[in-house]
Each structure stands twice: as C-alpha cells, then as structure tokens.
Amino acid sequence: MDIVTQFKQSAQKTILALKEDLKSIRTGRATPALVENLQITTYNGTTTLKLKEIAGITTEGSQTLVITPYDASTVGDIEKGILTSAMGLTPASQGSRILVRIPPLSQEQREKFIKIAGQMVEEKRVAVRGLRDENRRKVKTQFEQKTITEDAKFRLEKEIDSASTEIMEEIDSVKDSKEKEIREV
C-alpha cells in the first residue's frame, strides 16, 4: 500500500472519530448517542460500564429519551450516573424504565457547545496535519535512500497535500453541519 493511500485511510479514521465525538454534544434534540457512552458505576460500585452496555436507549418524540435497563436492579445506578454527568439532564424513573427529557438549549448553552465542538474539530485538524507531516517525512526519507526519484517525491508530496486539503474540507463540513444542528431551535 502506498503512502498516499495510508494517509487517506488514517485521515478517514480521524474523521470518523470526530463524528463519534460530536455525537456526544447536546443539540436540544433527543438522541441515544447523547448518553450511550456515559460511564455508570453499578453493582454496589464494583463495575463501571457504558450505559449502552447495561440498558436499551430509545427516543420517544423529539425531546425524550427512554432508557430500559437490562437488569432492573441498576435503575438507581443509572439515574445517579445521569444526574452526576456534566450534561445537566434530569432522569425520571417510571418503574423499570427511566425517562430523560432533553430541555431546550439556551443561547448561552448553544454557544458553549459550539465552542466545545470547535475544540474537538481543532484537535482532529492537528491530528491530520501531524499525519500529513509524518507521511511527507516518509517520502523525503525514501528519496534520500534513493528508493524513489525526485519526480516521484514531488508527485507524492503534492498528492499528500491535495488529500490533506480534501480531508480538512470534509472536517469543516462536519463542523458546519454540527454547528447548524446546535443552532436549530
């Protein structure tokens, strides 16, 4: 596999990771991704699991999440985990299931979440630039070891830069999409 293909694959993984990270940001609309990765300490503090590992998470309308624990004894632990998270959500127990109403975001919260999204995006941009630089160094090393010609070196560097630009545009597109989602009332 050539250097450019490796770079593109690594950069695509970075974009997928960004999309996963952005799912955890509240938008005012209920979505299971909002809480599925919350760490819940359960079974008398002996086990810490992700919420999606101990409960089914569905939506009821556009503002409510329904959490159905696989084990009814974990209802209290799940409620506590949601309350203590930094998400500002309040769970309401209804027998063996938990309802979490997603309140509308204030303008201040929207701006805060847009800023957090921007930080996540910038981390991924830095990662892609690091990948680009690493692959350009590989090309330079191959040229210095005389395994590729000077023409091939310039061609590969140009392809890496071009792919990097495409990836950055895709990252910007993902960011713009998330910002639009957060700003929606």
C-alpha atoms as a PDB file:
ATOM      1  CA  MET A   1       0.000   0.000   0.000  1.00  0.00           C
ATOM      2  CA  ASP A   2       1.454   3.342  -0.962  1.00  0.00           C
ATOM      3  CA  ILE A   3       1.997   6.294   1.344  1.00  0.00           C
ATOM      4  CA  VAL A   4      -0.867   8.412  -0.021  1.00  0.00           C
ATOM      5  CA  THR A   5      -3.406   5.605   0.443  1.00  0.00           C
ATOM      6  CA  GLN A   6      -2.197   5.024   4.007  1.00  0.00           C
ATOM      7  CA  PHE A   7      -2.529   8.746   4.716  1.00  0.00           C
ATOM      8  CA  LYS A   8      -6.073   8.866   3.329  1.00  0.00           C
ATOM      9  CA  GLN A   9      -7.134   5.830   5.377  1.00  0.00           C
ATOM     10  CA  SER A  10      -5.662   7.238   8.590  1.00  0.00           C
ATOM     11  CA  ALA A  11      -7.275  10.612   7.950  1.00  0.00           C
ATOM     12  CA  GLN A  12     -10.669   8.979   7.304  1.00  0.00           C
ATOM     13  CA  LYS A  13     -10.387   7.232  10.680  1.00  0.00           C
ATOM     14  CA  THR A  14      -9.783  10.655  12.223  1.00  0.00           C
ATOM     15  CA  ILE A  15     -12.969  11.985  10.595  1.00  0.00           C
ATOM     16  CA  LEU A  16     -14.969   9.001  11.865  1.00  0.00           C
ATOM     17  CA  ALA A  17     -13.605   9.624  15.369  1.00  0.00           C
ATOM     18  CA  LEU A  18     -14.622  13.295  15.085  1.00  0.00           C
ATOM     19  CA  LYS A  19     -18.164  12.343  14.077  1.00  0.00           C
ATOM     20  CA  GLU A  20     -18.384   9.986  17.082  1.00  0.00           C
ATOM     21  CA  ASP A  21     -17.072  12.696  19.416  1.00  0.00           C
ATOM     22  CA  LEU A  22     -19.552  15.260  18.105  1.00  0.00           C
ATOM     23  CA  LYS A  23     -22.484  12.910  18.729  1.00  0.00           C
ATOM     24  CA  SER A  24     -21.990  13.439  22.461  1.00  0.00           C
ATOM     25  CA  ILE A  25     -22.741  17.174  22.209  1.00  0.00           C
ATOM     26  CA  ARG A  26     -26.304  18.165  23.082  1.00  0.00           C
ATOM     27  CA  THR A  27     -28.352  19.770  20.353  1.00  0.00           C
ATOM     28  CA  GLY A  28     -31.722  20.129  22.078  1.00  0.00           C
ATOM     29  CA  ARG A  29     -32.978  17.048  20.270  1.00  0.00           C
ATOM     30  CA  ALA A  30     -33.123  13.642  21.955  1.00  0.00           C
ATOM     31  CA  THR A  31     -30.706  11.104  20.505  1.00  0.00           C
ATOM     32  CA  PRO A  32     -29.381   7.899  22.121  1.00  0.00           C
ATOM     33  CA  ALA A  33     -25.808   8.910  21.215  1.00  0.00           C
ATOM     34  CA  LEU A  34     -26.141  11.706  23.757  1.00  0.00           C
ATOM     35  CA  VAL A  35     -25.965   9.331  26.734  1.00  0.00           C
ATOM     36  CA  GLU A  36     -24.898   5.931  25.408  1.00  0.00           C
ATOM     37  CA  ASN A  37     -21.251   6.356  26.407  1.00  0.00           C
ATOM     38  CA  LEU A  38     -21.897   7.682  29.927  1.00  0.00           C
ATOM     39  CA  GLN A  39     -19.909   5.661  32.452  1.00  0.00           C
ATOM     40  CA  ILE A  40     -22.261   4.098  35.008  1.00  0.00           C
ATOM     41  CA  THR A  41     -20.914   2.609  38.241  1.00  0.00           C
ATOM     42  CA  THR A  42     -23.194  -0.247  39.203  1.00  0.00           C
ATOM     43  CA  TYR A  43     -23.480  -3.468  41.204  1.00  0.00           C
ATOM     44  CA  ASN A  44     -22.514  -1.818  44.520  1.00  0.00           C
ATOM     45  CA  GLY A  45     -19.642   0.120  42.962  1.00  0.00           C
ATOM     46  CA  THR A  46     -17.843  -2.969  41.696  1.00  0.00           C
ATOM     47  CA  THR A  47     -18.390  -2.417  37.973  1.00  0.00           C
ATOM     48  CA  THR A  48     -18.226   0.583  35.647  1.00  0.00           C
ATOM     49  CA  LEU A  49     -19.897   0.132  32.283  1.00  0.00           C
ATOM     50  CA  LYS A  50     -21.113   2.317  29.448  1.00  0.00           C
ATOM     51  CA  LEU A  51     -24.848   2.987  29.609  1.00  0.00           C
ATOM     52  CA  LYS A  52     -25.394   1.271  26.253  1.00  0.00           C
ATOM     53  CA  GLU A  53     -23.918  -1.928  27.743  1.00  0.00           C
ATOM     54  CA  ILE A  54     -26.468  -2.120  30.567  1.00  0.00           C
ATOM     55  CA  ALA A  55     -29.599  -0.603  29.016  1.00  0.00           C
ATOM     56  CA  GLY A  56     -31.536  -0.112  25.817  1.00  0.00           C
ATOM     57  CA  ILE A  57     -31.831   3.536  24.796  1.00  0.00           C
ATOM     58  CA  THR A  58     -34.608   4.781  22.517  1.00  0.00           C
ATOM     59  CA  THR A  59     -36.325   8.071  21.776  1.00  0.00           C
ATOM     60  CA  GLU A  60     -39.917   8.987  22.470  1.00  0.00           C
ATOM     61  CA  GLY A  61     -40.738  12.062  20.434  1.00  0.00           C
ATOM     62  CA  SER A  62     -38.021  14.591  19.734  1.00  0.00           C
ATOM     63  CA  GLN A  63     -37.400  15.640  23.344  1.00  0.00           C
ATOM     64  CA  THR A  64     -37.407  12.435  25.430  1.00  0.00           C
ATOM     65  CA  LEU A  65     -35.036   9.501  25.829  1.00  0.00           C
ATOM     66  CA  VAL A  66     -36.333   6.207  27.189  1.00  0.00           C
ATOM     67  CA  ILE A  67     -33.742   4.080  28.976  1.00  0.00           C
ATOM     68  CA  THR A  68     -34.719   0.483  29.678  1.00  0.00           C
ATOM     69  CA  PRO A  69     -32.156  -1.308  31.882  1.00  0.00           C
ATOM     70  CA  TYR A  70     -31.479  -4.957  31.081  1.00  0.00           C
ATOM     71  CA  ASP A  71     -31.296  -5.574  34.836  1.00  0.00           C
ATOM     72  CA  ALA A  72     -33.966  -3.758  36.896  1.00  0.00           C
ATOM     73  CA  SER A  73     -31.599  -3.543  39.889  1.00  0.00           C
ATOM     74  CA  THR A  74     -29.468  -0.995  38.002  1.00  0.00           C
ATOM     75  CA  VAL A  75     -32.221   1.659  37.662  1.00  0.00           C
ATOM     76  CA  GLY A  76     -30.956   3.693  40.649  1.00  0.00           C
ATOM     77  CA  ASP A  77     -27.335   3.498  39.498  1.00  0.00           C
ATOM     78  CA  ILE A  78     -28.276   4.671  36.005  1.00  0.00           C
ATOM     79  CA  GLU A  79     -30.279   7.599  37.411  1.00  0.00           C
ATOM     80  CA  LYS A  80     -27.347   8.579  39.625  1.00  0.00           C
ATOM     81  CA  GLY A  81     -24.914   8.327  36.693  1.00  0.00           C
ATOM     82  CA  ILE A  82     -27.073  10.588  34.534  1.00  0.00           C
ATOM     83  CA  LEU A  83     -27.555  13.121  37.354  1.00  0.00           C
ATOM     84  CA  THR A  84     -23.832  13.334  38.108  1.00  0.00           C
ATOM     85  CA  SER A  85     -22.820  13.681  34.454  1.00  0.00           C
ATOM     86  CA  ALA A  86     -21.911  17.138  33.182  1.00  0.00           C
ATOM     87  CA  MET A  87     -24.807  17.083  30.734  1.00  0.00           C
ATOM     88  CA  GLY A  88     -27.349  18.765  33.007  1.00  0.00           C
ATOM     89  CA  LEU A  89     -30.022  16.125  32.437  1.00  0.00           C
ATOM     90  CA  THR A  90     -32.613  15.011  34.980  1.00  0.00           C
ATOM     91  CA  PRO A  91     -33.823  11.404  34.815  1.00  0.00           C
ATOM     92  CA  ALA A  92     -37.296  10.360  35.987  1.00  0.00           C
ATOM     93  CA  SER A  93     -37.858   6.738  36.972  1.00  0.00           C
ATOM     94  CA  GLN A  94     -41.060   5.045  35.809  1.00  0.00           C
ATOM     95  CA  GLY A  95     -40.888   1.567  37.253  1.00  0.00           C
ATOM     96  CA  SER A  96     -38.398  -0.437  35.224  1.00  0.00           C
ATOM     97  CA  ARG A  97     -37.596   2.348  32.773  1.00  0.00           C
ATOM     98  CA  ILE A  98     -36.107   5.823  33.001  1.00  0.00           C
ATOM     99  CA  LEU A  99     -37.292   8.872  31.080  1.00  0.00           C
ATOM    100  CA  VAL A 100     -34.869  11.689  30.359  1.00  0.00           C
ATOM    101  CA  ARG A 101     -36.410  14.853  28.977  1.00  0.00           C
ATOM    102  CA  ILE A 102     -33.976  16.871  26.916  1.00  0.00           C
ATOM    103  CA  PRO A 103     -34.634  20.533  27.741  1.00  0.00           C
ATOM    104  CA  PRO A 104     -34.273  23.145  25.010  1.00  0.00           C
ATOM    105  CA  LEU A 105     -30.876  24.806  24.931  1.00  0.00           C
ATOM    106  CA  SER A 106     -30.439  28.420  25.978  1.00  0.00           C
ATOM    107  CA  GLN A 107     -28.440  30.682  23.673  1.00  0.00           C
ATOM    108  CA  GLU A 108     -25.589  30.603  26.204  1.00  0.00           C
ATOM    109  CA  GLN A 109     -25.558  26.784  26.180  1.00  0.00           C
ATOM    110  CA  ARG A 110     -25.637  26.741  22.381  1.00  0.00           C
ATOM    111  CA  GLU A 111     -22.566  28.992  22.233  1.00  0.00           C
ATOM    112  CA  LYS A 112     -20.797  26.830  24.832  1.00  0.00           C
ATOM    113  CA  PHE A 113     -21.496  23.647  22.850  1.00  0.00           C
ATOM    114  CA  ILE A 114     -20.383  25.281  19.596  1.00  0.00           C
ATOM    115  CA  LYS A 115     -17.119  26.222  21.322  1.00  0.00           C
ATOM    116  CA  ILE A 116     -16.664  22.628  22.570  1.00  0.00           C
ATOM    117  CA  ALA A 117     -17.348  21.316  19.053  1.00  0.00           C
ATOM    118  CA  GLY A 118     -14.769  23.755  17.704  1.00  0.00           C
ATOM    119  CA  GLN A 119     -12.176  22.434  20.153  1.00  0.00           C
ATOM    120  CA  MET A 120     -12.909  18.842  19.089  1.00  0.00           C
ATOM    121  CA  VAL A 121     -12.586  19.833  15.440  1.00  0.00           C
ATOM    122  CA  GLU A 122      -9.294  21.616  16.053  1.00  0.00           C
ATOM    123  CA  GLU A 123      -7.860  18.515  17.790  1.00  0.00           C
ATOM    124  CA  LYS A 124      -8.673  16.447  14.707  1.00  0.00           C
ATOM    125  CA  ARG A 125      -7.244  19.099  12.363  1.00  0.00           C
ATOM    126  CA  VAL A 126      -3.984  18.976  14.337  1.00  0.00           C
ATOM    127  CA  ALA A 127      -4.028  15.170  14.099  1.00  0.00           C
ATOM    128  CA  VAL A 128      -4.477  15.311  10.308  1.00  0.00           C
ATOM    129  CA  ARG A 129      -1.663  17.850   9.971  1.00  0.00           C
ATOM    130  CA  GLY A 130       0.530  15.529  12.036  1.00  0.00           C
ATOM    131  CA  LEU A 131      -0.329  12.615   9.737  1.00  0.00           C
ATOM    132  CA  ARG A 132       0.442  14.778   6.703  1.00  0.00           C
ATOM    133  CA  ASP A 133       3.827  15.814   8.099  1.00  0.00           C
ATOM    134  CA  GLU A 134       4.666  12.235   9.067  1.00  0.00           C
ATOM    135  CA  ASN A 135       3.896  10.986   5.560  1.00  0.00           C
ATOM    136  CA  ARG A 136       5.850  13.817   3.938  1.00  0.00           C
ATOM    137  CA  ARG A 137       8.836  12.771   6.090  1.00  0.00           C
ATOM    138  CA  LYS A 138       8.428   9.181   4.854  1.00  0.00           C
ATOM    139  CA  VAL A 139       8.539  10.423   1.257  1.00  0.00           C
ATOM    140  CA  LYS A 140      11.633  12.501   1.997  1.00  0.00           C
ATOM    141  CA  THR A 141      13.329   9.505   3.634  1.00  0.00           C
ATOM    142  CA  GLN A 142      12.554   7.308   0.627  1.00  0.00           C
ATOM    143  CA  PHE A 143      14.029   9.964  -1.657  1.00  0.00           C
ATOM    144  CA  GLU A 144      17.164  10.266   0.498  1.00  0.00           C
ATOM    145  CA  GLN A 145      17.551   6.474   0.427  1.00  0.00           C
ATOM    146  CA  LYS A 146      17.210   6.631  -3.368  1.00  0.00           C
ATOM    147  CA  THR A 147      14.165   4.323  -3.405  1.00  0.00           C
ATOM    148  CA  ILE A 148      12.121   6.949  -5.294  1.00  0.00           C
ATOM    149  CA  THR A 149      13.045   9.581  -7.863  1.00  0.00           C
ATOM    150  CA  GLU A 150      12.851  13.315  -7.332  1.00  0.00           C
ATOM    151  CA  ASP A 151       9.823  13.480  -9.647  1.00  0.00           C
ATOM    152  CA  ALA A 152       8.083  10.776  -7.602  1.00  0.00           C
ATOM    153  CA  LYS A 153       8.930  12.672  -4.407  1.00  0.00           C
ATOM    154  CA  PHE A 154       7.302  15.881  -5.664  1.00  0.00           C
ATOM    155  CA  ARG A 155       4.297  13.968  -7.046  1.00  0.00           C
ATOM    156  CA  LEU A 156       3.736  12.149  -3.730  1.00  0.00           C
ATOM    157  CA  GLU A 157       4.116  15.358  -1.719  1.00  0.00           C
ATOM    158  CA  LYS A 158       1.590  17.073  -3.985  1.00  0.00           C
ATOM    159  CA  GLU A 159      -0.850  14.133  -3.642  1.00  0.00           C
ATOM    160  CA  ILE A 160      -0.473  14.159   0.154  1.00  0.00           C
ATOM    161  CA  ASP A 161      -1.100  17.931   0.278  1.00  0.00           C
ATOM    162  CA  SER A 162      -4.103  17.585  -2.021  1.00  0.00           C
ATOM    163  CA  ALA A 163      -5.558  14.754   0.080  1.00  0.00           C
ATOM    164  CA  SER A 164      -4.908  16.798   3.224  1.00  0.00           C
ATOM    165  CA  THR A 165      -6.833  19.740   1.778  1.00  0.00           C
ATOM    166  CA  GLU A 166      -9.773  17.445   0.910  1.00  0.00           C
ATOM    167  CA  ILE A 167      -9.775  15.991   4.421  1.00  0.00           C
ATOM    168  CA  MET A 168      -9.706  19.470   6.003  1.00  0.00           C
ATOM    169  CA  GLU A 169     -12.669  20.482   3.817  1.00  0.00           C
ATOM    170  CA  GLU A 170     -14.545  17.377   4.966  1.00  0.00           C
ATOM    171  CA  ILE A 171     -13.751  18.212   8.607  1.00  0.00           C
ATOM    172  CA  ASP A 172     -15.070  21.757   8.035  1.00  0.00           C
ATOM    173  CA  SER A 173     -18.229  20.308   6.500  1.00  0.00           C
ATOM    174  CA  VAL A 174     -18.784  18.066   9.544  1.00  0.00           C
ATOM    175  CA  LYS A 175     -18.187  21.068  11.837  1.00  0.00           C
ATOM    176  CA  ASP A 176     -20.594  23.301   9.905  1.00  0.00           C
ATOM    177  CA  SER A 177     -23.247  20.591   9.974  1.00  0.00           C
ATOM    178  CA  LYS A 178     -22.928  20.161  13.753  1.00  0.00           C
ATOM    179  CA  GLU A 179     -22.987  23.921  14.355  1.00  0.00           C
ATOM    180  CA  LYS A 180     -26.157  24.204  12.278  1.00  0.00           C
ATOM    181  CA  GLU A 181     -27.697  21.355  14.297  1.00  0.00           C
ATOM    182  CA  ILE A 182     -26.795  23.066  17.593  1.00  0.00           C
ATOM    183  CA  ARG A 183     -28.177  26.439  16.445  1.00  0.00           C
ATOM    184  CA  GLU A 184     -31.531  24.927  15.387  1.00  0.00           C
ATOM    185  CA  VAL A 185     -34.300  25.809  17.819  1.00  0.00           C
END
